[in-house]
PDB file of C-alpha atoms in Angstrom:
ATOM      1  CA  UNK A1053      67.241 159.759 -17.060  1.00 60.00           C
ATOM      2  CA  UNK A1054      66.453 156.996 -14.665  1.00 75.00           C
ATOM      3  CA  UNK A1055      66.035 153.391 -15.950  1.00 77.00           C
ATOM      4  CA  UNK A1056      62.155 153.307 -15.499  1.00 78.00           C
ATOM      5  CA  UNK A1057      61.804 157.031 -17.229  1.00 80.00           C
ATOM      6  CA  UNK A1058      64.153 155.560 -20.197  1.00 83.00           C
ATOM      7  CA  UNK A1059      61.750 152.682 -20.519  1.00 83.00           C
ATOM      8  CA  UNK A1060      58.522 155.009 -21.056  1.00 81.00           C
ATOM      9  CA  UNK A1061      60.342 157.603 -23.252  1.00 85.00           C
ATOM     10  CA  UNK A1062      61.515 154.584 -25.394  1.00 84.00           C
ATOM     11  CA  UNK A1063      57.403 153.192 -25.546  1.00 85.00           C
ATOM     12  CA  UNK A1064      56.424 156.001 -26.180  1.00 89.00           C
ATOM     13  CA  UNK A1065      58.439 157.046 -28.933  1.00 90.00           C
ATOM     14  CA  UNK A1066      58.251 153.376 -30.696  1.00 89.00           C
ATOM     15  CA  UNK A1067      54.391 153.910 -30.488  1.00 91.00           C
ATOM     16  CA  UNK A1068      54.880 157.800 -32.002  1.00 92.00           C
ATOM     17  CA  UNK A1069      57.184 156.457 -34.912  1.00 92.00           C
ATOM     18  CA  UNK A1070      54.930 153.801 -35.897  1.00 94.00           C
ATOM     19  CA  UNK A1071      51.564 156.134 -36.504  1.00 95.00           C
ATOM     20  CA  UNK A1072      53.920 158.615 -38.021  1.00 95.00           C
ATOM     21  CA  UNK A1073      55.216 155.899 -40.592  1.00 95.00           C
ATOM     22  CA  UNK A1074      51.173 155.388 -41.282  1.00 96.00           C
ATOM     23  CA  UNK A1075      50.556 158.634 -42.577  1.00 97.00           C
ATOM     24  CA  UNK A1076      50.139 158.636 -46.506  1.00 97.00           C
ATOM     25  CA  UNK A1077      51.129 161.371 -49.027  1.00 97.00           C
ATOM     26  CA  UNK A1078      48.780 164.037 -49.520  1.00 97.00           C
ATOM     27  CA  UNK A1079      46.522 162.848 -46.169  1.00 98.00           C
ATOM     28  CA  UNK A1080      44.863 165.305 -44.000  1.00 98.00           C
ATOM     29  CA  UNK A1081      44.967 164.350 -40.063  1.00 98.00           C
ATOM     30  CA  UNK A1082      44.026 165.308 -36.792  1.00 98.00           C
ATOM     31  CA  UNK A1083      47.345 166.055 -34.467  1.00 98.00           C
ATOM     32  CA  UNK A1084      46.472 164.934 -31.099  1.00 95.00           C
ATOM     33  CA  UNK A1085      47.776 166.573 -27.557  1.00 92.00           C
ATOM     34  CA  UNK A1086      50.141 164.658 -25.426  1.00 87.00           C
ATOM     35  CA  UNK A1087      53.200 163.587 -24.785  1.00 87.00           C
ATOM     36  CA  UNK A1088      52.992 160.426 -26.894  1.00 87.00           C
ATOM     37  CA  UNK A1089      51.626 162.003 -30.114  1.00 91.00           C
ATOM     38  CA  UNK A1090      54.878 164.723 -29.428  1.00 92.00           C
ATOM     39  CA  UNK A1091      57.269 162.323 -30.814  1.00 93.00           C
ATOM     40  CA  UNK A1092      54.886 161.276 -33.659  1.00 95.00           C
ATOM     41  CA  UNK A1093      54.934 165.045 -34.307  1.00 96.00           C
ATOM     42  CA  UNK A1094      58.719 164.753 -34.620  1.00 95.00           C
ATOM     43  CA  UNK A1095      58.833 161.609 -36.757  1.00 95.00           C
ATOM     44  CA  UNK A1096      56.218 163.197 -39.490  1.00 96.00           C
ATOM     45  CA  UNK A1097      57.999 166.523 -39.513  1.00 96.00           C
ATOM     46  CA  UNK A1098      61.455 164.149 -40.498  1.00 96.00           C
ATOM     47  CA  UNK A1099      59.131 162.710 -42.966  1.00 96.00           C
ATOM     48  CA  UNK A1100      58.093 166.044 -44.224  1.00 96.00           C
ATOM     49  CA  UNK A1101      61.854 167.498 -44.622  1.00 95.00           C
ATOM     50  CA  UNK A1102      62.404 163.933 -47.039  1.00 96.00           C
ATOM     51  CA  UNK A1103      59.034 165.153 -49.020  1.00 96.00           C
ATOM     52  CA  UNK A1104      55.789 163.735 -47.882  1.00 97.00           C
ATOM     53  CA  UNK A1105      53.394 166.122 -48.234  1.00 97.00           C
ATOM     54  CA  UNK A1106      50.485 166.120 -45.113  1.00 97.00           C
ATOM     55  CA  UNK A1107      48.168 168.756 -43.199  1.00 98.00           C
ATOM     56  CA  UNK A1108      47.502 168.963 -39.624  1.00 98.00           C
ATOM     57  CA  UNK A1109      44.263 169.962 -37.908  1.00 98.00           C
ATOM     58  CA  UNK A1110      45.451 170.336 -34.357  1.00 98.00           C
ATOM     59  CA  UNK A1111      43.593 169.426 -31.622  1.00 97.00           C
ATOM     60  CA  UNK A1112      44.886 172.273 -28.630  1.00 97.00           C
ATOM     61  CA  UNK A1113      46.935 175.680 -28.688  1.00 96.00           C
ATOM     62  CA  UNK A1114      50.080 173.543 -27.626  1.00 96.00           C
ATOM     63  CA  UNK A1115      49.880 170.955 -30.758  1.00 97.00           C
ATOM     64  CA  UNK A1116      49.516 174.156 -33.079  1.00 97.00           C
ATOM     65  CA  UNK A1117      52.742 175.610 -31.541  1.00 97.00           C
ATOM     66  CA  UNK A1118      54.535 172.496 -31.905  1.00 96.00           C
ATOM     67  CA  UNK A1119      53.465 171.451 -35.315  1.00 96.00           C
ATOM     68  CA  UNK A1120      54.354 175.227 -36.487  1.00 97.00           C
ATOM     69  CA  UNK A1121      57.837 174.974 -34.329  1.00 96.00           C
ATOM     70  CA  UNK A1122      58.165 171.822 -36.431  1.00 96.00           C
ATOM     71  CA  UNK A1123      57.364 173.386 -39.880  1.00 96.00           C
ATOM     72  CA  UNK A1124      54.386 170.647 -40.249  1.00 97.00           C
ATOM     73  CA  UNK A1125      51.423 172.760 -42.356  1.00 96.00           C
ATOM     74  CA  UNK A1126      48.061 173.525 -40.648  1.00 98.00           C
ATOM     75  CA  UNK A1127      44.606 173.697 -41.644  1.00 98.00           C
ATOM     76  CA  UNK A1128      41.064 173.279 -39.777  1.00 98.00           C
ATOM     77  CA  UNK A1129      37.952 171.726 -39.799  1.00 98.00           C
ATOM     78  CA  UNK A1130      35.926 174.633 -41.266  1.00 98.00           C
ATOM     79  CA  UNK A1131      38.491 173.615 -44.372  1.00 98.00           C
ATOM     80  CA  UNK A1132      38.626 169.816 -43.724  1.00 98.00           C
ATOM     81  CA  UNK A1133      35.480 168.647 -41.997  1.00 98.00           C
ATOM     82  CA  UNK A1134      36.142 165.350 -43.376  1.00 98.00           C
ATOM     83  CA  UNK A1135      40.082 163.936 -42.770  1.00 98.00           C
ATOM     84  CA  UNK A1136      42.040 161.025 -43.178  1.00 98.00           C
ATOM     85  CA  UNK A1137      43.202 160.265 -40.260  1.00 98.00           C
ATOM     86  CA  UNK A1138      43.160 161.325 -36.283  1.00 98.00           C
ATOM     87  CA  UNK A1139      46.292 160.601 -34.250  1.00 97.00           C
ATOM     88  CA  UNK A1140      46.177 161.202 -30.487  1.00 97.00           C
ATOM     89  CA  UNK A1141      46.623 159.582 -27.284  1.00 95.00           C
ATOM     90  CA  UNK A1142      44.916 158.061 -24.368  1.00 96.00           C
ATOM     91  CA  UNK A1143      44.431 157.669 -20.809  1.00 96.00           C
ATOM     92  CA  UNK A1144      43.345 154.696 -20.439  1.00 97.00           C
ATOM     93  CA  UNK A1145      42.490 151.660 -23.032  1.00 97.00           C
ATOM     94  CA  UNK A1146      39.889 149.405 -22.423  1.00 96.00           C
ATOM     95  CA  UNK A1147      39.466 145.873 -23.807  1.00 94.00           C
ATOM     96  CA  UNK A1148      36.550 147.022 -26.388  1.00 95.00           C
ATOM     97  CA  UNK A1149      38.686 149.721 -27.467  1.00 96.00           C
ATOM     98  CA  UNK A1150      36.594 152.489 -25.478  1.00 97.00           C
ATOM     99  CA  UNK A1151      39.475 155.326 -24.744  1.00 98.00           C
ATOM    100  CA  UNK A1152      39.582 157.801 -21.511  1.00 98.00           C
ATOM    101  CA  UNK A1153      40.895 160.929 -22.367  1.00 97.00           C
ATOM    102  CA  UNK A1154      41.260 164.446 -21.142  1.00 95.00           C
ATOM    103  CA  UNK A1155      44.905 164.564 -19.071  1.00 93.00           C
ATOM    104  CA  UNK A1156      45.347 167.253 -21.464  1.00 93.00           C
ATOM    105  CA  UNK A1157      42.223 169.229 -21.047  1.00 96.00           C
ATOM    106  CA  UNK A1158      41.872 169.212 -24.579  1.00 97.00           C
ATOM    107  CA  UNK A1159      39.330 166.092 -25.372  1.00 97.00           C
ATOM    108  CA  UNK A1160      36.228 168.031 -26.447  1.00 98.00           C
ATOM    109  CA  UNK A1161      38.321 169.153 -29.684  1.00 98.00           C
ATOM    110  CA  UNK A1162      40.273 166.075 -29.810  1.00 98.00           C
ATOM    111  CA  UNK A1163      36.759 164.196 -29.745  1.00 98.00           C
ATOM    112  CA  UNK A1164      35.255 166.681 -32.846  1.00 98.00           C
ATOM    113  CA  UNK A1165      38.675 166.005 -35.080  1.00 98.00           C
ATOM    114  CA  UNK A1166      38.576 161.657 -33.774  1.00 98.00           C
ATOM    115  CA  UNK A1167      34.646 161.928 -35.294  1.00 97.00           C
ATOM    116  CA  UNK A1168      35.596 163.675 -38.386  1.00 98.00           C
ATOM    117  CA  UNK A1169      38.401 160.993 -39.538  1.00 98.00           C
ATOM    118  CA  UNK A1170      38.074 158.206 -41.360  1.00 97.00           C
ATOM    119  CA  UNK A1171      40.904 156.351 -39.147  1.00 97.00           C
ATOM    120  CA  UNK A1172      41.729 156.941 -35.602  1.00 97.00           C
ATOM    121  CA  UNK A1173      45.370 156.103 -34.825  1.00 97.00           C
ATOM    122  CA  UNK A1174      45.630 155.980 -31.005  1.00 97.00           C
ATOM    123  CA  UNK A1175      49.300 155.518 -29.449  1.00 95.00           C
ATOM    124  CA  UNK A1176      49.933 154.944 -26.027  1.00 93.00           C
ATOM    125  CA  UNK A1177      52.834 153.131 -23.446  1.00 90.00           C
ATOM    126  CA  UNK A1178      51.468 149.908 -22.465  1.00 90.00           C
ATOM    127  CA  UNK A1179      50.908 151.068 -19.110  1.00 91.00           C
ATOM    128  CA  UNK A1180      47.929 152.834 -20.281  1.00 94.00           C
ATOM    129  CA  UNK A1181      46.161 149.294 -21.695  1.00 95.00           C
ATOM    130  CA  UNK A1182      43.838 147.934 -18.614  1.00 95.00           C
ATOM    131  CA  UNK A1183      41.324 145.355 -18.126  1.00 94.00           C
ATOM    132  CA  UNK A1184      38.672 148.225 -16.675  1.00 94.00           C
ATOM    133  CA  UNK A1185      38.746 152.133 -16.264  1.00 96.00           C
ATOM    134  CA  UNK A1186      40.407 153.269 -13.158  1.00 92.00           C
ATOM    135  CA  UNK A1187      41.282 156.819 -14.375  1.00 94.00           C
ATOM    136  CA  UNK A1188      39.149 159.770 -13.800  1.00 97.00           C
ATOM    137  CA  UNK A1189      37.058 160.950 -16.126  1.00 98.00           C
ATOM    138  CA  UNK A1190      37.796 164.320 -17.259  1.00 98.00           C
ATOM    139  CA  UNK A1191      34.395 166.938 -18.161  1.00 98.00           C
ATOM    140  CA  UNK A1192      34.446 170.220 -19.974  1.00 98.00           C
ATOM    141  CA  UNK A1193      31.934 172.256 -18.082  1.00 98.00           C
ATOM    142  CA  UNK A1194      30.468 176.419 -18.877  1.00 98.00           C
ATOM    143  CA  UNK A1195      32.124 177.891 -16.075  1.00 98.00           C
ATOM    144  CA  UNK A1196      28.361 179.528 -15.589  1.00 98.00           C
ATOM    145  CA  UNK A1197      26.759 176.181 -14.813  1.00 98.00           C
ATOM    146  CA  UNK A1198      29.791 174.239 -12.657  1.00 98.00           C
ATOM    147  CA  UNK A1199      27.998 174.158  -9.635  1.00 98.00           C
ATOM    148  CA  UNK A1200      24.516 172.275 -10.898  1.00 98.00           C
ATOM    149  CA  UNK A1201      26.760 170.288 -13.261  1.00 98.00           C
ATOM    150  CA  UNK A1202      28.900 168.909 -10.773  1.00 98.00           C
ATOM    151  CA  UNK A1203      25.494 168.144  -8.440  1.00 98.00           C
ATOM    152  CA  UNK A1204      24.265 165.896 -11.373  1.00 98.00           C
ATOM    153  CA  UNK A1205      27.427 164.465 -11.674  1.00 98.00           C
ATOM    154  CA  UNK A1206      27.704 163.145  -8.172  1.00 98.00           C
ATOM    155  CA  UNK A1207      23.902 161.929  -9.168  1.00 97.00           C
ATOM    156  CA  UNK A1208      25.921 159.170 -11.620  1.00 98.00           C
ATOM    157  CA  UNK A1209      28.240 158.164  -8.538  1.00 97.00           C
ATOM    158  CA  UNK A1210      31.348 160.409  -8.674  1.00 97.00           C
ATOM    159  CA  UNK A1211      33.791 162.176  -6.951  1.00 98.00           C
ATOM    160  CA  UNK A1212      33.737 165.510  -8.764  1.00 98.00           C
ATOM    161  CA  UNK A1213      36.585 167.735  -8.207  1.00 98.00           C
ATOM    162  CA  UNK A1214      37.543 170.968 -10.511  1.00 98.00           C
ATOM    163  CA  UNK A1215      41.083 170.972 -11.816  1.00 97.00           C
ATOM    164  CA  UNK A1216      43.286 173.265 -10.679  1.00 96.00           C
ATOM    165  CA  UNK A1217      46.172 175.093 -12.665  1.00 91.00           C
ATOM    166  CA  UNK A1218      50.161 174.092 -12.263  1.00 89.00           C
ATOM    167  CA  UNK A1219      51.853 177.379 -11.670  1.00 85.00           C
ATOM    168  CA  UNK A1220      48.335 179.340 -11.928  1.00 88.00           C
ATOM    169  CA  UNK A1221      45.930 179.881  -9.318  1.00 90.00           C
ATOM    170  CA  UNK A1222      42.585 179.057  -9.677  1.00 93.00           C
ATOM    171  CA  UNK A1223      41.342 176.046 -11.808  1.00 95.00           C
ATOM    172  CA  UNK A1224      42.043 175.396 -15.283  1.00 96.00           C
ATOM    173  CA  UNK A1225      40.912 177.049 -17.863  1.00 96.00           C
ATOM    174  CA  UNK A1226      40.461 174.920 -21.626  1.00 97.00           C
ATOM    175  CA  UNK A1227      40.729 176.312 -25.225  1.00 97.00           C
ATOM    176  CA  UNK A1228      37.767 176.823 -25.355  1.00 97.00           C
ATOM    177  CA  UNK A1229      37.100 178.796 -22.225  1.00 97.00           C
ATOM    178  CA  UNK A1230      35.644 176.404 -19.722  1.00 98.00           C
ATOM    179  CA  UNK A1231      36.804 174.398 -16.571  1.00 98.00           C
ATOM    180  CA  UNK A1232      37.818 170.945 -16.525  1.00 98.00           C
ATOM    181  CA  UNK A1233      36.290 168.734 -13.887  1.00 98.00           C
ATOM    182  CA  UNK A1234      37.620 165.135 -12.865  1.00 98.00           C
ATOM    183  CA  UNK A1235      35.075 162.584 -12.049  1.00 98.00           C
ATOM    184  CA  UNK A1236      36.286 159.685 -10.358  1.00 98.00           C
ATOM    185  CA  UNK A1237      34.574 156.325  -9.984  1.00 97.00           C
ATOM    186  CA  UNK A1238      34.404 153.526  -7.913  1.00 96.00           C
ATOM    187  CA  UNK A1239      33.950 151.299 -10.987  1.00 94.00           C
ATOM    188  CA  UNK A1240      32.576 152.157 -14.554  1.00 96.00           C
ATOM    189  CA  UNK A1241      30.689 149.352 -15.830  1.00 93.00           C
ATOM    190  CA  UNK A1242      28.638 151.026 -18.713  1.00 96.00           C
ATOM    191  CA  UNK A1243      31.082 153.281 -20.256  1.00 97.00           C
ATOM    192  CA  UNK A1244      28.905 153.994 -23.478  1.00 97.00           C
ATOM    193  CA  UNK A1245      25.742 154.596 -20.866  1.00 98.00           C
ATOM    194  CA  UNK A1246      27.868 157.273 -19.017  1.00 98.00           C
ATOM    195  CA  UNK A1247      28.953 159.285 -21.720  1.00 98.00           C
ATOM    196  CA  UNK A1248      25.546 159.608 -22.701  1.00 98.00           C
ATOM    197  CA  UNK A1249      24.340 160.490 -19.593  1.00 98.00           C
ATOM    198  CA  UNK A1250      27.457 162.966 -19.052  1.00 98.00           C
ATOM    199  CA  UNK A1251      26.376 164.701 -22.562  1.00 98.00           C
ATOM    200  CA  UNK A1252      22.733 165.117 -21.053  1.00 98.00           C
ATOM    201  CA  UNK A1253      23.686 167.305 -18.302  1.00 98.00           C
ATOM    202  CA  UNK A1254      23.330 170.961 -19.317  1.00 98.00           C
ATOM    203  CA  UNK A1255      26.156 172.853 -19.130  1.00 98.00           C
ATOM    204  CA  UNK A1256      28.916 169.568 -19.776  1.00 98.00           C
ATOM    205  CA  UNK A1257      30.109 170.706 -23.340  1.00 98.00           C
ATOM    206  CA  UNK A1258      31.922 167.012 -23.750  1.00 98.00           C
ATOM    207  CA  UNK A1259      33.200 164.199 -21.060  1.00 98.00           C
ATOM    208  CA  UNK A1260      36.886 162.301 -21.761  1.00 98.00           C
ATOM    209  CA  UNK A1261      35.025 159.268 -22.904  1.00 98.00           C
ATOM    210  CA  UNK A1262      35.246 158.052 -25.802  1.00 98.00           C
ATOM    211  CA  UNK A1263      33.007 155.283 -26.672  1.00 97.00           C
ATOM    212  CA  UNK A1264      31.737 154.034 -30.165  1.00 91.00           C
ATOM    213  CA  UNK A1265      35.134 154.400 -32.247  1.00 95.00           C
ATOM    214  CA  UNK A1266      35.842 150.670 -32.144  1.00 94.00           C
ATOM    215  CA  UNK A1267      35.448 150.214 -35.992  1.00 94.00           C
ATOM    216  CA  UNK A1268      38.053 152.820 -37.027  1.00 96.00           C
ATOM    217  CA  UNK A1269      40.489 152.701 -34.218  1.00 96.00           C
ATOM    218  CA  UNK A1270      44.183 151.214 -34.295  1.00 96.00           C
ATOM    219  CA  UNK A1271      45.821 151.254 -31.461  1.00 96.00           C
ATOM    220  CA  UNK A1272      49.246 151.220 -31.299  1.00 95.00           C
ATOM    221  CA  UNK A1273      50.983 150.020 -27.934  1.00 94.00           C
ATOM    222  CA  UNK A1274      54.397 150.534 -27.860  1.00 89.00           C
ATOM    223  CA  UNK A1275      57.043 149.075 -25.196  1.00 81.00           C
ATOM    224  CA  UNK A1276      60.758 148.903 -24.931  1.00 75.00           C
ATOM    225  CA  UNK A1277      61.332 146.381 -27.483  1.00 78.00           C
ATOM    226  CA  UNK A1278      58.821 147.719 -30.286  1.00 81.00           C
ATOM    227  CA  UNK A1279      54.718 147.798 -31.066  1.00 89.00           C
ATOM    228  CA  UNK A1280      51.861 145.767 -31.378  1.00 92.00           C
ATOM    229  CA  UNK A1281      48.713 146.805 -33.008  1.00 94.00           C
ATOM    230  CA  UNK A1282      45.033 146.266 -31.375  1.00 93.00           C
ATOM    231  CA  UNK A1283      41.945 146.951 -33.651  1.00 92.00           C
ATOM    232  CA  UNK A1284      37.958 145.863 -33.476  1.00 88.00           C
ATOM    233  CA  UNK A1285      39.162 142.155 -35.047  1.00 86.00           C
ATOM    234  CA  UNK A1286      41.241 141.832 -31.819  1.00 85.00           C
ATOM    235  CA  UNK A1287      37.947 142.602 -29.092  1.00 80.00           C
ATOM    236  CA  UNK A1288      36.721 139.440 -27.973  1.00 65.00           C
ATOM    237  CA  UNK A1289      32.845 139.373 -28.276  1.00 66.00           C
TER     238      UNK A1289
END
């Protein structure tokens, strides 16, 4: 592992471990998807072996498989429509604690779980904290409606591209059986307005913009030396 990769792994590990240590006995928690969250699952598994009682709601098939591998008990939103805490990663975090998520194509389930949680813990390395969004916004779309939906997305000012699979010919298929369209914008001046506009397009299931969660978000930012936390109290009006 080169120095850059080692530093990134250390940052992700620091953030993920800190999030796992925030979990309290008896909690039902949302288990997000992504590499930083997997460090959290690793640490959470160690705490379960030490006697912590916790139940997880996975946001993807991949996370469910990882949690079972680490012997973390699982449940669903059917059984627990309100949960104590959701822990997840993000592609980017802006100064108002808006998020872009969906690099792992799991943002629809991630948003359902985040909405159900009293607390939303977001774990990232420091490169994900940005002054202004620049990452593509993933959008989950019904295959039946992908062409007209993409036309309307273009009308919002983006360049939409259907995400292609790796080691698979054709589009990425989400855990819900839909396509992912990555939307690149020259700039995003109003993330909340854009999230609303995307949601109004017929055929769009969900977008990767997570706005309006600032009051319950704690962002844990990892780096080589440790972590720092950002909450709504740190937002400059």
